[in-house]
Every structure is written in C-alpha cells, then in structure tokens.
Tab-separated table of C-alpha atoms and ligand atoms in Angstrom:
chain	number	residue	atom	x	y	z
A	1	UNK	CA	0.000	0.000	0.000
A	2	UNK	CA	1.161	3.543	-0.682
A	3	UNK	CA	2.017	5.544	2.393
A	4	UNK	CA	1.579	9.279	2.542
A	5	UNK	CA	4.058	11.268	4.555
A	6	UNK	CA	2.948	13.398	7.423
A	7	UNK	CA	3.112	17.138	6.766
A	8	UNK	CA	5.820	17.612	9.425
A	9	UNK	CA	8.033	15.134	7.594
A	10	UNK	CA	7.430	16.964	4.321
A	11	UNK	CA	8.168	20.327	5.941
A	12	UNK	CA	11.553	19.145	7.266
A	13	UNK	CA	12.260	17.331	4.018
A	14	UNK	CA	11.525	20.389	1.882
A	15	UNK	CA	13.148	22.895	4.269
A	16	UNK	CA	15.735	20.933	6.216
A	17	UNK	CA	17.180	22.914	9.151
A	18	UNK	CA	20.893	23.137	9.836
A	19	UNK	CA	22.151	21.295	6.773
A	20	UNK	CA	25.899	21.503	6.404
A	21	UNK	CA	29.255	20.437	7.628
A	22	UNK	CA	31.826	21.766	10.074
A	23	UNK	CA	34.629	19.985	8.266
A	24	UNK	CA	36.953	18.046	10.520
A	25	UNK	CA	36.373	20.647	13.196
A	26	UNK	CA	38.544	21.716	16.105
A	27	UNK	CA	38.369	20.176	19.564
A	28	UNK	CA	35.038	21.795	20.327
A	29	UNK	CA	33.354	19.910	17.465
A	30	UNK	CA	32.033	16.373	17.807
A	31	UNK	CA	31.213	14.360	14.706
A	32	UNK	CA	28.844	11.423	14.611
A	33	UNK	CA	28.440	9.248	11.565
A	34	UNK	CA	26.066	6.325	11.646
A	35	UNK	CA	24.483	3.990	9.165
A	36	UNK	CA	21.342	1.899	9.144
A	37	UNK	CA	22.208	-1.660	8.132
A	38	UNK	CA	18.633	-2.324	6.992
A	39	UNK	CA	18.607	0.238	4.198
A	40	UNK	CA	22.163	1.532	3.882
A	41	UNK	CA	21.158	5.099	4.714
A	42	UNK	CA	23.820	7.265	6.334
A	43	UNK	CA	23.602	10.238	8.681
A	44	UNK	CA	26.279	12.653	9.819
A	45	UNK	CA	25.620	14.904	12.828
A	46	UNK	CA	28.103	17.506	14.033
A	47	UNK	CA	27.873	19.505	17.216
A	48	UNK	CA	29.832	22.529	18.392
A	49	UNK	CA	30.142	22.607	22.148
A	50	UNK	CA	30.831	25.439	24.577
A	51	UNK	CA	33.252	23.748	26.989
A	52	UNK	CA	32.378	26.246	29.742
A	53	UNK	CA	28.901	24.824	30.227
A	54	UNK	CA	28.821	21.665	28.068
A	55	UNK	CA	26.165	23.264	25.878
A	56	UNK	CA	25.594	22.656	22.185
A	57	UNK	CA	25.928	26.041	20.496
A	58	UNK	CA	25.672	24.881	16.889
A	59	UNK	CA	24.737	21.745	15.008
A	60	UNK	CA	24.854	20.587	11.393
A	61	UNK	CA	23.745	17.469	9.595
A	62	UNK	CA	24.015	15.669	6.299
A	63	UNK	CA	21.860	12.686	5.592
A	64	UNK	CA	21.933	10.325	2.650
A	65	UNK	CA	18.647	8.648	3.161
A	66	UNK	CA	14.932	8.526	2.935
A	67	UNK	CA	12.608	11.446	3.674
A	68	UNK	CA	11.995	10.215	7.211
A	69	UNK	CA	15.711	10.063	7.945
A	70	UNK	CA	16.216	13.590	6.613
A	71	UNK	CA	13.234	14.855	8.611
A	72	UNK	CA	14.438	13.040	11.746
A	73	UNK	CA	17.881	14.589	11.527
A	74	UNK	CA	16.514	18.049	10.711
A	75	UNK	CA	14.160	17.905	13.695
A	76	UNK	CA	16.932	16.560	15.915
A	77	UNK	CA	19.152	19.534	15.095
A	78	UNK	CA	16.382	21.940	16.097
A	79	UNK	CA	15.906	20.017	19.303
A	80	UNK	CA	19.509	19.842	20.486
A	81	UNK	CA	20.624	23.416	19.791
A	82	UNK	CA	21.048	25.024	23.195
A	83	UNK	CA	20.861	21.744	25.096
A	84	UNK	CA	23.574	20.459	27.396
A	85	UNK	CA	25.317	17.276	26.272
A	86	UNK	CA	23.541	15.443	29.035
A	87	UNK	CA	20.124	16.561	27.791
A	88	UNK	CA	20.974	15.779	24.172
A	89	UNK	CA	22.255	12.341	25.148
A	90	UNK	CA	18.876	11.550	26.679
A	91	UNK	CA	16.880	12.134	23.483
A	92	UNK	CA	15.136	8.972	22.384
A	93	UNK	CA	14.115	8.081	18.865
A	94	UNK	CA	10.549	7.594	20.070
A	95	UNK	CA	10.293	11.355	20.776
A	96	UNK	CA	11.385	12.087	17.228
A	97	UNK	CA	9.100	9.456	15.720
A	98	UNK	CA	6.181	10.825	17.722
A	99	UNK	CA	6.766	14.432	16.692
A	100	UNK	CA	6.990	13.426	13.026
A	101	UNK	CA	4.208	10.814	13.240
A	102	UNK	CA	6.460	8.182	11.697
A	103	UNK	CA	4.823	4.838	10.945
A	104	UNK	CA	6.364	1.699	12.533
A	105	UNK	CA	8.177	0.765	9.331
A	106	UNK	CA	10.037	4.099	9.550
A	107	UNK	CA	11.079	3.868	13.199
A	108	UNK	CA	14.625	2.890	12.307
A	109	UNK	CA	14.979	6.229	10.487
A	110	UNK	CA	14.471	8.066	13.794
A	111	UNK	CA	16.855	5.599	15.453
A	112	UNK	CA	19.502	6.871	13.095
A	113	UNK	CA	19.029	10.379	14.550
A	114	UNK	CA	19.317	9.126	18.153
A	115	UNK	CA	22.434	7.164	17.310
A	116	UNK	CA	23.808	10.109	15.344
A	117	UNK	CA	23.658	12.555	18.245
A	118	UNK	CA	25.070	9.973	20.667
A	119	UNK	CA	27.864	9.248	18.262
A	120	UNK	CA	28.610	12.995	17.957
A	121	UNK	CA	28.681	13.390	21.742
A	122	UNK	CA	30.957	10.406	22.223
A	123	UNK	CA	33.291	11.761	19.539
A	124	UNK	CA	33.389	15.074	21.437
A	125	UNK	CA	34.255	13.203	24.625
A	126	UNK	CA	37.009	11.346	22.814
A	127	UNK	CA	38.520	14.675	21.770
A	128	UNK	CA	37.940	16.184	25.232
A	129	UNK	CA	38.658	13.462	27.774
A	130	UNK	CA	38.495	16.003	30.608
A	131	UNK	CA	34.908	17.036	29.827
A	132	UNK	CA	32.230	15.907	32.257
A	133	UNK	CA	30.993	12.701	30.632
A	134	UNK	CA	27.385	11.701	30.521
A	135	UNK	CA	26.175	8.129	30.163
A	136	UNK	CA	25.038	7.529	26.598
A	137	UNK	CA	23.831	3.986	27.044
A	138	UNK	CA	20.258	2.915	27.249
A	139	UNK	CA	18.985	1.814	23.873
A	140	UNK	CA	21.050	-1.299	23.356
A	141	UNK	CA	20.484	-0.767	19.665
A	142	UNK	CA	23.529	1.290	18.804
A	143	UNK	CA	24.323	1.155	15.129
A	144	UNK	CA	27.882	0.830	13.937
A	145	UNK	CA	29.941	3.973	13.667
A	146	UNK	CA	31.201	4.136	10.116
A	147	UNK	CA	34.270	5.746	8.644
A	148	UNK	CA	34.002	9.499	8.192
A	149	UNK	CA	35.944	9.217	4.930
A	150	UNK	CA	33.069	7.340	3.328
A	151	UNK	CA	30.902	10.451	3.269
A	152	UNK	CA	31.915	13.145	0.784
A	153	UNK	CA	32.284	16.464	2.602
A	154	UNK	CA	30.385	18.549	0.069
A	155	UNK	CA	27.576	16.170	-0.725
A	156	UNK	CA	23.974	17.395	-0.683
A	157	UNK	CA	21.612	16.661	2.176
A	158	UNK	CA	19.602	14.171	0.214
A	159	UNK	CA	20.592	11.679	-2.385
B	201	LIG	FE1	16.382	3.620	6.239
B	201	LIG	FE2	14.732	5.630	6.397
B	201	LIG	S1	14.485	3.868	5.191
B	201	LIG	S2	16.717	5.482	7.246
C-alpha cells in the first residue's frame, strides 16, 4: 500500500534545518556518523560545544537517506541546539518518531538520529577526555559507527 508522509516530515524534508558540515572541526566539534544496516542510509551529525557549560551552540547534519531520515535529523538539530550534552544524550528516537508521526516501518529512520547525536557526543568526549561525561547507554540498539571518509564532505543533504 502507498504511504503518505505526514506534513511535518514533508516540511523538514523540503526545508531541512541546519544542513551543512563543520569539516573536521577543532576540539570543540564532535562528529557522529552512523548507518542503518537495513537500508544503507547514512547520517552525519556535528555539534559545536561550549566547553564552559557543556552546551551545544551549533549543530549541522548531512543525511543520505529517505525522507523520514532527513526529517528526523533536521528535527533533531532543532531540538539539540542550546541543550547540554547530558540533555541531548537523553533524546530517544521515540520522541522524534512521535513528533513526526512516523509509521512503525520508519522507526529505524528516527533511530539513526538518536544514534547520530550519541555518536557525535561520544566523539566530542574522545577529543575532550576532561569534559564531564554523561552516560550515553540505554537503547542497546547502537548502530555501527562508520568511517568518516566514506561520506563526501560537500555532498547534498539528500541523495
Ligand atoms: Fe532507512 Fe529511512 S528507510 S533510514
């Protein structure tokens, strides 16, 4: 059966927020790159962190994936801007799926966004071992971190 996308998905898909790249980034940038084994879609999330208060001051994404994955990452970037790392690390894919009214078959697309932000935070921690670390566990469904080199730096948000 043909599925119609919810208007919120279409809005984020047509006007994705915070598309872009911070390049390799200095120490205050964390990069997360995750892939969904089921469909091969790939998402890159980058966060810029103010080390004074562990707050995300800027965020960019690039997603090679379906409309739901693009919408999930776009919404995620809106959500995390201004959050502390601890708050951002607590975001669950179910919140994203609920906001975007994703159908069950598209839940893994929102999972990509949860894994993407966690991956970005853990990359930031790796670069800043002295930062106050927050526990990123919880889902048990972490997707494999893939090589940053596999994603062209200047690729468009959607393929
Ligand atoms: Fe795989 Fe959406 S179909 S991320």
